[in-house]
């Protein structure tokens, strides 16, 4: 990997440590500075990869403040790698503000291809993959209903991140706003030992998870409006 000063977004595994790429390992080994969302989480990954480097914290509570100083470190010639707890940085994770700050200063930004939860979920769903929208997390309270009303008209396949505690509520709301027979796919614990992919209508899936309290990490893929 060359040492041209830049920001590199480095995707990390979403469950299975074997999903780290050769290029990601190389980028972490050679970066001058590694920024991590949670240094405790990422230090375990670095230990596993036998990379002995100090991590600097870059998370949603400090990313507004630190962008300027990171930009100046890259301007001084450093290669800065950014990782989040899992998956691709800037995808429902810190990163966007830093990328934007770099773009504004004409600093080179690179994102290595790699793990992210939304793409395997979409690919395995059995729902159309030619056009899709990534909605990330729905607002928990304010704005949730407005978003759902708007999405009721969405013709493309929709992808949501959701916590296990709100899965049944979300499926119930999809039935209410999108129709009881709308098809969906719930992907739980992708790439992990207890991976589960469940397909059905939003009503069937709601019933299934009402009987079995879900655990772990979840992506919901929902068919668009016909
Ligand atoms: N940056 C990550 C990415 O590229 O996918 C997303 C981070 S976001 C804070 C975490 C959410 O991603 C989880 O709540 C879940 O919705 C989804 N997720 C992450 N890992 C997952 C997995 N192994 N299986 C299913 N969903 C996962």
PDB file of C-alpha atoms and ligand atoms in Angstrom, residues 14 84 86-88 91-93 115-118 137 161-162 187-190 192 217-219, ligand 1:
ATOM      1  CA  UNK A  14     -19.557  -7.707  11.197  1.00  0.00           C
ATOM      2  CA  UNK A  84     -15.794   1.559  13.348  1.00  0.00           C
ATOM      3  CA  UNK A  86     -18.090  -3.327  12.814  1.00  0.00           C
ATOM      4  CA  UNK A  87     -18.662  -3.031   9.093  1.00  0.00           C
ATOM      5  CA  UNK A  88     -17.975  -0.037   6.914  1.00  0.00           C
ATOM      6  CA  UNK A  91     -22.549   3.573   7.177  1.00  0.00           C
ATOM      7  CA  UNK A  92     -24.763   4.130  10.247  1.00  0.00           C
ATOM      8  CA  UNK A  93     -21.441   4.793  11.984  1.00  0.00           C
ATOM      9  CA  UNK A 115     -17.885  -6.053   5.244  1.00  0.00           C
ATOM     10  CA  UNK A 116     -21.155  -4.257   5.745  1.00  0.00           C
ATOM     11  CA  UNK A 117     -24.461  -5.718   6.923  1.00  0.00           C
ATOM     12  CA  UNK A 118     -26.834  -4.240   4.361  1.00  0.00           C
ATOM     13  CA  UNK A 137     -32.230   3.086  11.645  1.00  0.00           C
ATOM     14  CA  UNK A 161     -31.190  -1.575  10.617  1.00  0.00           C
ATOM     15  CA  UNK A 162     -33.166  -2.363  13.752  1.00  0.00           C
ATOM     16  CA  UNK A 187     -31.499 -11.240   8.734  1.00  0.00           C
ATOM     17  CA  UNK A 188     -30.142 -11.819  12.197  1.00  0.00           C
ATOM     18  CA  UNK A 189     -26.522 -12.299  13.272  1.00  0.00           C
ATOM     19  CA  UNK A 190     -25.143 -12.361   9.716  1.00  0.00           C
ATOM     20  CA  UNK A 192     -22.039 -15.358  13.044  1.00  0.00           C
ATOM     21  CA  UNK A 217     -28.050  -7.753  15.371  1.00  0.00           C
ATOM     22  CA  UNK A 218     -30.752  -7.367  12.749  1.00  0.00           C
ATOM     23  CA  UNK A 219     -31.298  -6.119   9.225  1.00  0.00           C
TER      24      UNK A 219
HETATM   25  N1  LIG B   1     -21.214   0.136   9.847  1.00  0.00           N
HETATM   26  C1  LIG B   1     -22.056  -1.033   9.926  1.00  0.00           C
HETATM   27  C2  LIG B   1     -22.275  -1.595   8.511  1.00  0.00           C
HETATM   28  O1  LIG B   1     -21.490  -1.288   7.623  1.00  0.00           O
HETATM   29  O2  LIG B   1     -23.205  -2.369   8.317  1.00  0.00           O
HETATM   30  C3  LIG B   1     -23.356  -0.729  10.628  1.00  0.00           C
HETATM   31  C4  LIG B   1     -23.188  -0.240  12.041  1.00  0.00           C
HETATM   32  S1  LIG B   1     -24.704   0.040  12.865  1.00  0.00           S
HETATM   33  C5  LIG B   1     -24.183   0.930  14.278  1.00  0.00           C
HETATM   34  C6  LIG B   1     -25.054  -1.517  13.590  1.00  0.00           C
HETATM   35  C7  LIG B   1     -26.270  -2.182  12.962  1.00  0.00           C
HETATM   36  O3  LIG B   1     -25.887  -2.859  11.771  1.00  0.00           O
HETATM   37  C8  LIG B   1     -26.888  -3.261  13.824  1.00  0.00           C
HETATM   38  O4  LIG B   1     -27.790  -2.717  14.771  1.00  0.00           O
HETATM   39  C9  LIG B   1     -27.610  -4.104  12.795  1.00  0.00           C
HETATM   40  O5  LIG B   1     -28.823  -3.498  12.399  1.00  0.00           O
HETATM   41  C10 LIG B   1     -26.608  -4.052  11.633  1.00  0.00           C
HETATM   42  N2  LIG B   1     -25.658  -5.175  11.748  1.00  0.00           N
HETATM   43  C11 LIG B   1     -24.346  -5.106  12.045  1.00  0.00           C
HETATM   44  N3  LIG B   1     -23.801  -6.347  12.072  1.00  0.00           N
HETATM   45  C12 LIG B   1     -24.781  -7.210  11.780  1.00  0.00           C
HETATM   46  C13 LIG B   1     -24.862  -8.631  11.657  1.00  0.00           C
HETATM   47  N4  LIG B   1     -23.788  -9.402  11.865  1.00  0.00           N
HETATM   48  N5  LIG B   1     -26.060  -9.187  11.331  1.00  0.00           N
HETATM   49  C14 LIG B   1     -27.153  -8.409  11.126  1.00  0.00           C
HETATM   50  N6  LIG B   1     -27.133  -7.068  11.245  1.00  0.00           N
HETATM   51  C15 LIG B   1     -25.980  -6.472  11.554  1.00  0.00           C
END
